[in-house]
PDB file of C-alpha atoms in Angstrom:
ATOM      1  CA  MET A  19     -69.532 108.633-109.063  1.00 97.00           C
ATOM      2  CA  LYS A  20     -67.371 105.975-108.550  1.00 98.00           C
ATOM      3  CA  PHE A  21     -65.760 105.746-105.049  1.00 98.00           C
ATOM      4  CA  SER A  22     -62.392 102.679-103.522  1.00 98.00           C
ATOM      5  CA  ARG A  23     -60.974 102.588-100.934  1.00 98.00           C
ATOM      6  CA  LEU A  24     -57.113 102.180-102.046  1.00 98.00           C
ATOM      7  CA  GLY A  25     -54.263 100.364-100.432  1.00 97.00           C
ATOM      8  CA  ARG A  26     -53.526  97.488 -98.088  1.00 96.00           C
ATOM      9  CA  PRO A  27     -55.324  97.452 -94.685  1.00 95.00           C
ATOM     10  CA  GLY A  28     -54.188 100.544 -91.946  1.00 94.00           C
ATOM     11  CA  LYS A  29     -53.460 102.725 -95.357  1.00 95.00           C
ATOM     12  CA  GLU A  30     -56.749 102.483 -96.899  1.00 97.00           C
ATOM     13  CA  LYS A  31     -57.065 105.462 -98.511  1.00 97.00           C
ATOM     14  CA  PRO A  32     -60.645 107.604-100.259  1.00 98.00           C
ATOM     15  CA  CYS A  33     -59.711 107.681-104.164  1.00 98.00           C
ATOM     16  CA  ILE A  34     -62.201 108.616-106.748  1.00 98.00           C
ATOM     17  CA  LEU A  35     -62.885 107.875-110.786  1.00 97.00           C
ATOM     18  CA  ASP A  36     -62.219 110.446-112.757  1.00 96.00           C
ATOM     19  CA  ALA A  37     -63.524 110.926-116.382  1.00 94.00           C
ATOM     20  CA  ASN A  38     -59.859 109.221-117.793  1.00 94.00           C
ATOM     21  CA  GLY A  39     -60.412 106.258-116.101  1.00 95.00           C
ATOM     22  CA  THR A  40     -58.031 107.878-113.376  1.00 97.00           C
ATOM     23  CA  TRP A  41     -58.145 106.544-109.825  1.00 98.00           C
ATOM     24  CA  ARG A  42     -57.679 110.028-108.116  1.00 98.00           C
ATOM     25  CA  ASN A  43     -57.012 110.735-103.596  1.00 98.00           C
ATOM     26  CA  LEU A  44     -59.297 112.220-102.010  1.00 97.00           C
ATOM     27  CA  SER A  45     -57.967 113.233 -99.230  1.00 96.00           C
ATOM     28  CA  GLY A  46     -57.676 116.456 -99.167  1.00 93.00           C
ATOM     29  CA  LEU A  47     -61.904 116.595 -99.632  1.00 95.00           C
ATOM     30  CA  ILE A  48     -62.623 113.829 -96.775  1.00 96.00           C
ATOM     31  CA  ASP A  49     -61.016 111.400 -94.055  1.00 96.00           C
ATOM     32  CA  ASP A  50     -63.211 108.077 -95.739  1.00 97.00           C
ATOM     33  CA  ILE A  51     -65.290 107.024 -97.429  1.00 98.00           C
ATOM     34  CA  SER A  52     -68.018 107.086 -94.438  1.00 97.00           C
ATOM     35  CA  GLY A  53     -70.889 108.862 -92.481  1.00 94.00           C
ATOM     36  CA  GLU A  54     -70.708 111.741 -93.446  1.00 94.00           C
ATOM     37  CA  ALA A  55     -68.785 111.963 -96.755  1.00 96.00           C
ATOM     38  CA  LEU A  56     -72.041 110.219 -97.971  1.00 98.00           C
ATOM     39  CA  GLU A  57     -74.213 112.551 -97.066  1.00 97.00           C
ATOM     40  CA  PRO A  58     -75.978 114.802 -99.968  1.00 97.00           C
ATOM     41  CA  ASP A  59     -74.309 117.566 -99.118  1.00 96.00           C
ATOM     42  CA  ALA A  60     -70.572 116.152 -99.618  1.00 96.00           C
ATOM     43  CA  LEU A  61     -71.615 114.239-102.294  1.00 96.00           C
ATOM     44  CA  SER A  62     -72.283 117.317-103.880  1.00 96.00           C
ATOM     45  CA  ARG A  63     -68.440 119.035-103.008  1.00 96.00           C
ATOM     46  CA  ILE A  64     -67.032 115.761-103.708  1.00 96.00           C
ATOM     47  CA  GLY A  65     -68.516 116.105-107.430  1.00 94.00           C
ATOM     48  CA  ALA A  66     -68.119 120.126-108.134  1.00 95.00           C
ATOM     49  CA  ALA A  67     -63.895 119.507-107.037  1.00 95.00           C
ATOM     50  CA  ASP A  68     -61.446 119.834-109.812  1.00 95.00           C
ATOM     51  CA  LEU A  69     -61.013 115.790-109.713  1.00 95.00           C
ATOM     52  CA  ALA A  70     -57.863 116.454-112.140  1.00 93.00           C
ATOM     53  CA  SER A  71     -55.879 119.006-109.244  1.00 95.00           C
ATOM     54  CA  LEU A  72     -55.920 116.003-107.226  1.00 97.00           C
ATOM     55  CA  PRO A  73     -53.055 113.091-107.109  1.00 97.00           C
ATOM     56  CA  ALA A  74     -53.178 110.548-109.086  1.00 97.00           C
ATOM     57  CA  ILE A  75     -52.949 107.091-107.708  1.00 96.00           C
ATOM     58  CA  HIS A  76     -50.972 104.757-111.183  1.00 91.00           C
ATOM     59  CA  ASN A  77     -51.044 101.293-109.400  1.00 91.00           C
ATOM     60  CA  VAL A  78     -53.817 100.419-107.430  1.00 94.00           C
ATOM     61  CA  ASP A  79     -52.485  97.091-104.845  1.00 93.00           C
ATOM     62  CA  ARG A  80     -55.639  96.557-103.122  1.00 98.00           C
ATOM     63  CA  TYR A  81     -58.994  97.622-103.227  1.00 98.00           C
ATOM     64  CA  ALA A  82     -59.940  97.821 -99.396  1.00 98.00           C
ATOM     65  CA  PRO A  83     -63.534  97.358 -98.122  1.00 98.00           C
ATOM     66  CA  ALA A  84     -65.187 100.253-100.029  1.00 98.00           C
ATOM     67  CA  VAL A  85     -67.324 102.325 -96.739  1.00 98.00           C
ATOM     68  CA  ALA A  86     -65.258 102.706 -94.139  1.00 98.00           C
ATOM     69  CA  GLY A  87     -66.850 102.531 -90.393  1.00 97.00           C
ATOM     70  CA  VAL A  88     -70.317 100.568 -91.103  1.00 98.00           C
ATOM     71  CA  GLY A  89     -72.586 100.867 -88.016  1.00 97.00           C
ATOM     72  CA  LYS A  90     -75.081  98.756 -89.569  1.00 98.00           C
ATOM     73  CA  PHE A  91     -74.827  95.069 -91.771  1.00 98.00           C
ATOM     74  CA  ILE A  92     -78.781  94.166 -92.545  1.00 98.00           C
ATOM     75  CA  CYS A  93     -79.256  90.988 -94.719  1.00 98.00           C
ATOM     76  CA  ILE A  94     -82.647  90.203 -95.955  1.00 97.00           C
ATOM     77  CA  GLY A  95     -83.104  86.430 -95.714  1.00 94.00           C
ATOM     78  CA  LEU A  96     -84.810  84.297 -99.447  1.00 90.00           C
ATOM     79  CA  ASN A  97     -85.789  87.321-101.211  1.00 95.00           C
ATOM     80  CA  TYR A  98     -85.372  85.761-104.782  1.00 92.00           C
ATOM     81  CA  ALA A  99     -88.241  83.381-104.576  1.00 84.00           C
ATOM     82  CA  ARG A 100     -85.929  80.101-106.478  1.00 81.00           C
ATOM     83  CA  HIS A 101     -83.624  80.666-103.254  1.00 82.00           C
ATOM     84  CA  ALA A 102     -86.538  80.580-100.923  1.00 78.00           C
ATOM     85  CA  ALA A 103     -87.015  77.480-102.352  1.00 81.00           C
ATOM     86  CA  GLU A 104     -83.508  75.622-103.289  1.00 79.00           C
ATOM     87  CA  SER A 105     -83.512  76.470 -98.705  1.00 77.00           C
ATOM     88  CA  GLY A 106     -86.489  74.272 -98.393  1.00 81.00           C
ATOM     89  CA  MET A 107     -88.157  76.558 -96.873  1.00 76.00           C
ATOM     90  CA  ASP A 108     -91.586  79.219 -97.084  1.00 81.00           C
ATOM     91  CA  LEU A 109     -91.643  81.897 -99.136  1.00 84.00           C
ATOM     92  CA  PRO A 110     -91.839  85.031 -96.586  1.00 89.00           C
ATOM     93  CA  LYS A 111     -94.846  87.288 -96.254  1.00 94.00           C
ATOM     94  CA  GLU A 112     -92.723  89.904 -95.137  1.00 96.00           C
ATOM     95  CA  PRO A 113     -88.741  90.375 -95.067  1.00 97.00           C
ATOM     96  CA  VAL A 114     -86.896  88.928 -93.481  1.00 95.00           C
ATOM     97  CA  MET A 115     -83.987  90.300 -91.641  1.00 96.00           C
ATOM     98  CA  PHE A 116     -80.383  89.780 -89.027  1.00 96.00           C
ATOM     99  CA  MET A 117     -77.866  91.154 -88.771  1.00 96.00           C
ATOM    100  CA  LYS A 118     -74.712  90.617 -89.993  1.00 98.00           C
ATOM    101  CA  ALA A 119     -70.814  91.922 -87.659  1.00 98.00           C
ATOM    102  CA  THR A 120     -68.942  94.748 -89.324  1.00 98.00           C
ATOM    103  CA  SER A 121     -65.902  92.153 -88.725  1.00 98.00           C
ATOM    104  CA  SER A 122     -67.078  90.152 -90.797  1.00 98.00           C
ATOM    105  CA  ILE A 123     -65.980  93.105 -93.670  1.00 98.00           C
ATOM    106  CA  ILE A 124     -63.212  92.470 -96.166  1.00 98.00           C
ATOM    107  CA  GLY A 125     -61.832  93.996 -99.606  1.00 98.00           C
ATOM    108  CA  ALA A 126     -63.555  92.701-102.828  1.00 98.00           C
ATOM    109  CA  ASN A 127     -60.533  90.599-103.417  1.00 98.00           C
ATOM    110  CA  ASP A 128     -59.018  89.948-100.562  1.00 98.00           C
ATOM    111  CA  GLN A 129     -59.041  86.215 -99.152  1.00 98.00           C
ATOM    112  CA  VAL A 130     -61.772  84.065 -96.900  1.00 98.00           C
ATOM    113  CA  VAL A 131     -61.348  82.121 -94.591  1.00 98.00           C
ATOM    114  CA  ILE A 132     -62.937  78.867 -93.991  1.00 98.00           C
ATOM    115  CA  PRO A 133     -63.810  78.851 -90.315  1.00 97.00           C
ATOM    116  CA  ARG A 134     -62.305  76.320 -87.433  1.00 95.00           C
ATOM    117  CA  ASN A 135     -64.728  73.447 -87.876  1.00 93.00           C
ATOM    118  CA  SER A 136     -66.496  74.154 -90.812  1.00 96.00           C
ATOM    119  CA  LYS A 137     -68.009  71.743 -93.427  1.00 95.00           C
ATOM    120  CA  LYS A 138     -69.872  74.247 -95.112  1.00 98.00           C
ATOM    121  CA  SER A 139     -69.121  77.394 -95.937  1.00 98.00           C
ATOM    122  CA  ASP A 140     -70.978  78.888 -99.070  1.00 98.00           C
ATOM    123  CA  TRP A 141     -71.637  81.751-101.686  1.00 98.00           C
ATOM    124  CA  GLU A 142     -73.515  84.363-102.021  1.00 98.00           C
ATOM    125  CA  VAL A 143     -73.963  87.584-104.208  1.00 98.00           C
ATOM    126  CA  GLU A 144     -75.764  90.630-103.424  1.00 98.00           C
ATOM    127  CA  LEU A 145     -76.991  93.695-104.008  1.00 98.00           C
ATOM    128  CA  GLY A 146     -75.598  96.412-101.388  1.00 98.00           C
ATOM    129  CA  VAL A 147     -77.206  99.812-101.074  1.00 98.00           C
ATOM    130  CA  VAL A 148     -75.233 102.077 -98.720  1.00 98.00           C
ATOM    131  CA  ILE A 149     -77.724 104.769 -97.566  1.00 98.00           C
ATOM    132  CA  GLY A 150     -77.292 108.772 -97.280  1.00 98.00           C
ATOM    133  CA  ARG A 151     -79.396 110.355 -95.412  1.00 98.00           C
ATOM    134  CA  PRO A 152     -80.874 108.662 -92.634  1.00 98.00           C
ATOM    135  CA  ALA A 153     -83.713 107.501 -92.787  1.00 98.00           C
ATOM    136  CA  LYS A 154     -86.253 106.723 -89.907  1.00 98.00           C
ATOM    137  CA  HIS A 155     -89.971 105.606 -90.986  1.00 98.00           C
ATOM    138  CA  VAL A 156     -90.146 106.578 -95.072  1.00 98.00           C
ATOM    139  CA  SER A 157     -92.041 105.646 -96.852  1.00 98.00           C
ATOM    140  CA  GLU A 158     -91.645 103.658-100.208  1.00 98.00           C
ATOM    141  CA  ALA A 159     -91.921 107.058-102.138  1.00 98.00           C
ATOM    142  CA  GLU A 160     -89.302 108.342-100.713  1.00 98.00           C
ATOM    143  CA  ALA A 161     -87.104 105.521-100.074  1.00 98.00           C
ATOM    144  CA  LEU A 162     -84.594 105.718-102.688  1.00 98.00           C
ATOM    145  CA  ASP A 163     -83.709 110.048-101.730  1.00 98.00           C
ATOM    146  CA  HIS A 164     -82.013 108.241 -98.876  1.00 98.00           C
ATOM    147  CA  VAL A 165     -79.899 105.557-101.052  1.00 98.00           C
ATOM    148  CA  ALA A 166     -75.592 107.242-101.134  1.00 98.00           C
ATOM    149  CA  GLY A 167     -75.066 103.749-103.862  1.00 98.00           C
ATOM    150  CA  TYR A 168     -75.082 100.810-104.107  1.00 98.00           C
ATOM    151  CA  LEU A 169     -71.744  97.696-104.427  1.00 98.00           C
ATOM    152  CA  VAL A 170     -71.292  94.433-104.297  1.00 98.00           C
ATOM    153  CA  VAL A 171     -72.098  92.146-101.678  1.00 98.00           C
ATOM    154  CA  ASN A 172     -70.287  88.332-100.830  1.00 98.00           C
ATOM    155  CA  ASP A 173     -72.906  87.670 -97.980  1.00 98.00           C
ATOM    156  CA  LEU A 174     -70.854  84.255 -97.160  1.00 98.00           C
ATOM    157  CA  SER A 175     -72.994  81.800 -94.793  1.00 98.00           C
ATOM    158  CA  GLU A 176     -71.560  79.057 -93.056  1.00 98.00           C
ATOM    159  CA  ARG A 177     -74.709  76.920 -92.928  1.00 97.00           C
ATOM    160  CA  GLU A 178     -73.720  74.386 -90.238  1.00 97.00           C
ATOM    161  CA  PHE A 179     -73.344  77.157 -88.078  1.00 96.00           C
ATOM    162  CA  GLN A 180     -76.286  78.723 -89.706  1.00 95.00           C
ATOM    163  CA  LEU A 181     -78.910  76.100 -89.236  1.00 92.00           C
ATOM    164  CA  GLU A 182     -77.760  73.203 -87.216  1.00 93.00           C
ATOM    165  CA  ARG A 183     -76.780  75.374 -84.459  1.00 92.00           C
ATOM    166  CA  GLY A 184     -80.201  76.758 -82.994  1.00 87.00           C
ATOM    167  CA  GLY A 185     -80.064  80.672 -82.691  1.00 85.00           C
ATOM    168  CA  GLN A 186     -80.509  82.979 -84.811  1.00 88.00           C
ATOM    169  CA  TRP A 187     -78.484  82.904 -88.810  1.00 92.00           C
ATOM    170  CA  VAL A 188     -76.323  85.923 -87.760  1.00 95.00           C
ATOM    171  CA  LYS A 189     -73.290  83.091 -86.098  1.00 95.00           C
ATOM    172  CA  GLY A 190     -72.811  81.238 -89.311  1.00 96.00           C
ATOM    173  CA  LYS A 191     -73.194  85.172 -91.342  1.00 97.00           C
ATOM    174  CA  SER A 192     -70.998  86.544 -89.406  1.00 97.00           C
ATOM    175  CA  CYS A 193     -67.580  84.713 -89.154  1.00 98.00           C
ATOM    176  CA  ASP A 194     -64.355  86.406 -90.265  1.00 98.00           C
ATOM    177  CA  THR A 195     -63.837  87.726 -94.432  1.00 98.00           C
ATOM    178  CA  PHE A 196     -67.358  86.535 -95.018  1.00 98.00           C
ATOM    179  CA  GLY A 197     -68.677  89.648 -95.760  1.00 98.00           C
ATOM    180  CA  PRO A 198     -66.671  91.269 -99.219  1.00 98.00           C
ATOM    181  CA  ILE A 199     -67.575  94.264-100.092  1.00 98.00           C
ATOM    182  CA  GLY A 200     -66.709  96.520-103.309  1.00 97.00           C
ATOM    183  CA  PRO A 201     -64.494  97.160-105.149  1.00 98.00           C
ATOM    184  CA  TRP A 202     -66.271 100.161-105.047  1.00 97.00           C
ATOM    185  CA  LEU A 203     -69.483 102.802-103.940  1.00 98.00           C
ATOM    186  CA  VAL A 204     -70.832 103.789-107.425  1.00 98.00           C
ATOM    187  CA  THR A 205     -73.558 106.387-106.217  1.00 98.00           C
ATOM    188  CA  LYS A 206     -77.105 106.196-106.999  1.00 97.00           C
ATOM    189  CA  ASP A 207     -77.121 108.876-109.757  1.00 97.00           C
ATOM    190  CA  GLU A 208     -75.822 105.687-113.018  1.00 97.00           C
ATOM    191  CA  ILE A 209     -77.560 103.010-111.045  1.00 98.00           C
ATOM    192  CA  PRO A 210     -81.130 104.349-112.270  1.00 95.00           C
ATOM    193  CA  ASP A 211     -82.610 100.888-111.724  1.00 98.00           C
ATOM    194  CA  PRO A 212     -81.646  99.586-109.095  1.00 98.00           C
ATOM    195  CA  GLN A 213     -84.733  96.755-110.269  1.00 98.00           C
ATOM    196  CA  ALA A 214     -82.157  95.809-113.456  1.00 98.00           C
ATOM    197  CA  LEU A 215     -78.802  95.057-112.158  1.00 98.00           C
ATOM    198  CA  GLY A 216     -77.752  91.806-113.735  1.00 98.00           C
ATOM    199  CA  LEU A 217     -76.064  89.660-111.111  1.00 98.00           C
ATOM    200  CA  TRP A 218     -73.835  86.291-111.318  1.00 98.00           C
ATOM    201  CA  LEU A 219     -71.046  84.277-109.263  1.00 98.00           C
ATOM    202  CA  GLU A 220     -68.902  81.159-110.237  1.00 98.00           C
ATOM    203  CA  VAL A 221     -66.119  78.330-108.050  1.00 98.00           C
ATOM    204  CA  ASN A 222     -63.583  77.690-110.087  1.00 98.00           C
ATOM    205  CA  GLY A 223     -65.115  79.730-113.080  1.00 98.00           C
ATOM    206  CA  LYS A 224     -68.075  77.352-113.475  1.00 98.00           C
ATOM    207  CA  ARG A 225     -71.247  79.473-112.933  1.00 98.00           C
ATOM    208  CA  TYR A 226     -73.356  77.880-109.957  1.00 98.00           C
ATOM    209  CA  GLN A 227     -75.219  81.721-109.536  1.00 98.00           C
ATOM    210  CA  GLU A 228     -76.874  84.414-112.636  1.00 97.00           C
ATOM    211  CA  SER A 229     -80.361  86.162-112.041  1.00 97.00           C
ATOM    212  CA  ASN A 230     -81.147  89.977-112.300  1.00 97.00           C
ATOM    213  CA  THR A 231     -82.352  92.109-109.032  1.00 97.00           C
ATOM    214  CA  SER A 232     -85.820  92.328-110.745  1.00 96.00           C
ATOM    215  CA  ASP A 233     -86.740  88.886-109.309  1.00 94.00           C
ATOM    216  CA  MET A 234     -86.506  90.212-105.833  1.00 96.00           C
ATOM    217  CA  VAL A 235     -89.418  89.624-103.927  1.00 95.00           C
ATOM    218  CA  PHE A 236     -89.370  92.668-102.027  1.00 97.00           C
ATOM    219  CA  GLY A 237     -87.472  95.691-104.154  1.00 98.00           C
ATOM    220  CA  VAL A 238     -84.547  98.159-102.627  1.00 98.00           C
ATOM    221  CA  ALA A 239     -87.740 100.724-102.531  1.00 98.00           C
ATOM    222  CA  HIS A 240     -89.538  98.411 -99.726  1.00 98.00           C
ATOM    223  CA  LEU A 241     -86.885  96.968 -98.032  1.00 98.00           C
ATOM    224  CA  ILE A 242     -85.448 100.378 -97.168  1.00 98.00           C
ATOM    225  CA  SER A 243     -89.598 101.629 -95.923  1.00 98.00           C
ATOM    226  CA  TYR A 244     -90.379  98.762 -94.236  1.00 98.00           C
ATOM    227  CA  LEU A 245     -86.287  98.408 -92.280  1.00 98.00           C
ATOM    228  CA  SER A 246     -86.565 102.232 -91.246  1.00 98.00           C
ATOM    229  CA  ASP A 247     -89.488 101.620 -88.884  1.00 98.00           C
ATOM    230  CA  PHE A 248     -87.915  99.198 -87.471  1.00 98.00           C
ATOM    231  CA  MET A 249     -84.913 101.326 -86.420  1.00 98.00           C
ATOM    232  CA  THR A 250     -82.721 104.513 -88.170  1.00 98.00           C
ATOM    233  CA  LEU A 251     -80.689 104.057 -91.516  1.00 98.00           C
ATOM    234  CA  GLN A 252     -78.098 105.562 -90.777  1.00 98.00           C
ATOM    235  CA  PRO A 253     -74.989 107.620 -93.586  1.00 98.00           C
ATOM    236  CA  GLY A 254     -72.709 104.506 -94.314  1.00 98.00           C
ATOM    237  CA  ASP A 255     -74.919 101.850 -93.469  1.00 98.00           C
ATOM    238  CA  ILE A 256     -75.745  98.524 -96.247  1.00 98.00           C
ATOM    239  CA  ILE A 257     -78.176  97.169 -96.115  1.00 98.00           C
ATOM    240  CA  SER A 258     -77.289  93.497 -98.283  1.00 98.00           C
ATOM    241  CA  THR A 259     -80.744  92.458-100.267  1.00 98.00           C
ATOM    242  CA  GLY A 260     -80.999  88.866-100.968  1.00 97.00           C
ATOM    243  CA  THR A 261     -78.939  86.247-102.847  1.00 96.00           C
ATOM    244  CA  PRO A 262     -80.421  84.348-105.586  1.00 96.00           C
ATOM    245  CA  PHE A 263     -80.599  80.707-106.552  1.00 94.00           C
ATOM    246  CA  GLY A 264     -77.431  78.740-106.775  1.00 95.00           C
ATOM    247  CA  VAL A 265     -75.892  78.794-103.453  1.00 96.00           C
ATOM    248  CA  GLY A 266     -73.589  75.648-102.827  1.00 96.00           C
ATOM    249  CA  LEU A 267     -76.573  74.182-100.366  1.00 94.00           C
ATOM    250  CA  GLY A 268     -79.230  74.687-102.744  1.00 92.00           C
ATOM    251  CA  LEU A 269     -77.400  71.723-105.052  1.00 94.00           C
ATOM    252  CA  ASP A 270     -77.426  67.884-105.628  1.00 93.00           C
ATOM    253  CA  PRO A 271     -75.567  66.908-104.059  1.00 96.00           C
ATOM    254  CA  PRO A 272     -74.686  70.145-101.730  1.00 97.00           C
ATOM    255  CA  VAL A 273     -71.783  72.705-102.331  1.00 97.00           C
ATOM    256  CA  TYR A 274     -69.738  73.798 -99.967  1.00 98.00           C
ATOM    257  CA  LEU A 275     -66.327  75.739-100.744  1.00 98.00           C
ATOM    258  CA  LYS A 276     -62.382  74.309 -99.810  1.00 97.00           C
ATOM    259  CA  GLU A 277     -59.514  75.665 -99.778  1.00 97.00           C
ATOM    260  CA  GLY A 278     -58.261  76.684-102.628  1.00 98.00           C
ATOM    261  CA  ASP A 279     -60.784  77.319-104.920  1.00 98.00           C
ATOM    262  CA  VAL A 280     -61.602  80.069-106.152  1.00 98.00           C
ATOM    263  CA  MET A 281     -64.838  82.485-106.097  1.00 98.00           C
ATOM    264  CA  GLU A 282     -65.356  85.237-108.264  1.00 98.00           C
ATOM    265  CA  LEU A 283     -68.566  87.019-108.651  1.00 98.00           C
ATOM    266  CA  GLY A 284     -70.302  90.561-109.659  1.00 98.00           C
ATOM    267  CA  ILE A 285     -73.192  92.628-111.279  1.00 98.00           C
ATOM    268  CA  ASP A 286     -74.156  95.323-113.790  1.00 98.00           C
ATOM    269  CA  GLY A 287     -72.106  98.110-113.255  1.00 98.00           C
ATOM    270  CA  LEU A 288     -71.096  97.806-109.681  1.00 98.00           C
ATOM    271  CA  GLY A 289     -67.498  95.607-110.872  1.00 98.00           C
ATOM    272  CA  GLN A 290     -66.438  92.021-109.705  1.00 98.00           C
ATOM    273  CA  GLN A 291     -64.959  90.549-107.352  1.00 98.00           C
ATOM    274  CA  ARG A 292     -62.852  87.661-106.878  1.00 98.00           C
ATOM    275  CA  GLN A 293     -62.015  85.842-104.065  1.00 98.00           C
ATOM    276  CA  GLU A 294     -59.236  82.768-103.034  1.00 98.00           C
ATOM    277  CA  VAL A 295     -60.227  80.675-100.092  1.00 98.00           C
ATOM    278  CA  VAL A 296     -58.175  79.967 -97.682  1.00 98.00           C
ATOM    279  CA  ALA A 297     -57.984  77.509 -94.447  1.00 95.00           C
ATOM    280  CA  TRP A 298     -58.419  78.473 -90.879  1.00 93.00           C
ATOM    281  CA  GLN A 299     -54.787  78.730 -89.530  1.00 89.00           C
ATOM    282  CA  ASP A 300     -54.583  78.570 -85.428  1.00 82.00           C
ATOM    283  CA  ALA A 301     -51.955  81.003 -83.945  1.00 71.00           C
TER     284      ALA A 301
END
């Protein structure tokens, strides 16, 4: 199943894509694409519904964030070997974990705002994993049973804030608009192997990132198991699993985002995003 949240800010409707490629409004069945609606029993009820009886949405004016009410936005750093090398960092012996503020989340095609005083805003295409069942101390063998589905994440980063301002990475990762997710949430039954997905990113039509999730240092199942030893993962939580080689920081010379740039990115089976970059405007 493919779920999305369609509509302008404050007017988003939970939707499902039917077999004919038409979006259907799920508001009569669930409140939103979040929390309890992502648990296995709820997904089964939605899957058994007569989608043809639900209101059709023919004009999509906006793909809102594909998951609402995200509790935790957990990110994994340096999870592709060539990206670790381009960042000048050693390959980690254990997953590098950091948090991204949920206030950074925007829709897949919403504008990205360069933060005030930013000189080094950067891009990162990543596979996002959405949790569907609580996970605490789960084994790697059981880990994927706790997944509701997958989506595209652009883990935008301000490299000066992240690496040159002291403290932890979160300050360079959490700027407003630095977390586009979607356009869809694709349930795990449609993605039989999360370690076999091509992913790519372009800026102004130039391809900078192109790789496959098979190149991850730590796979999705390992990450879920590992994280669940430190905290309980809850339905609606998102794990962003790391980015491949080709970020602006790693180029010679580095290339960073500027006003007017357009990012396009995608992952096999999970759709594409497109964001125009705009400058910060003081209120």
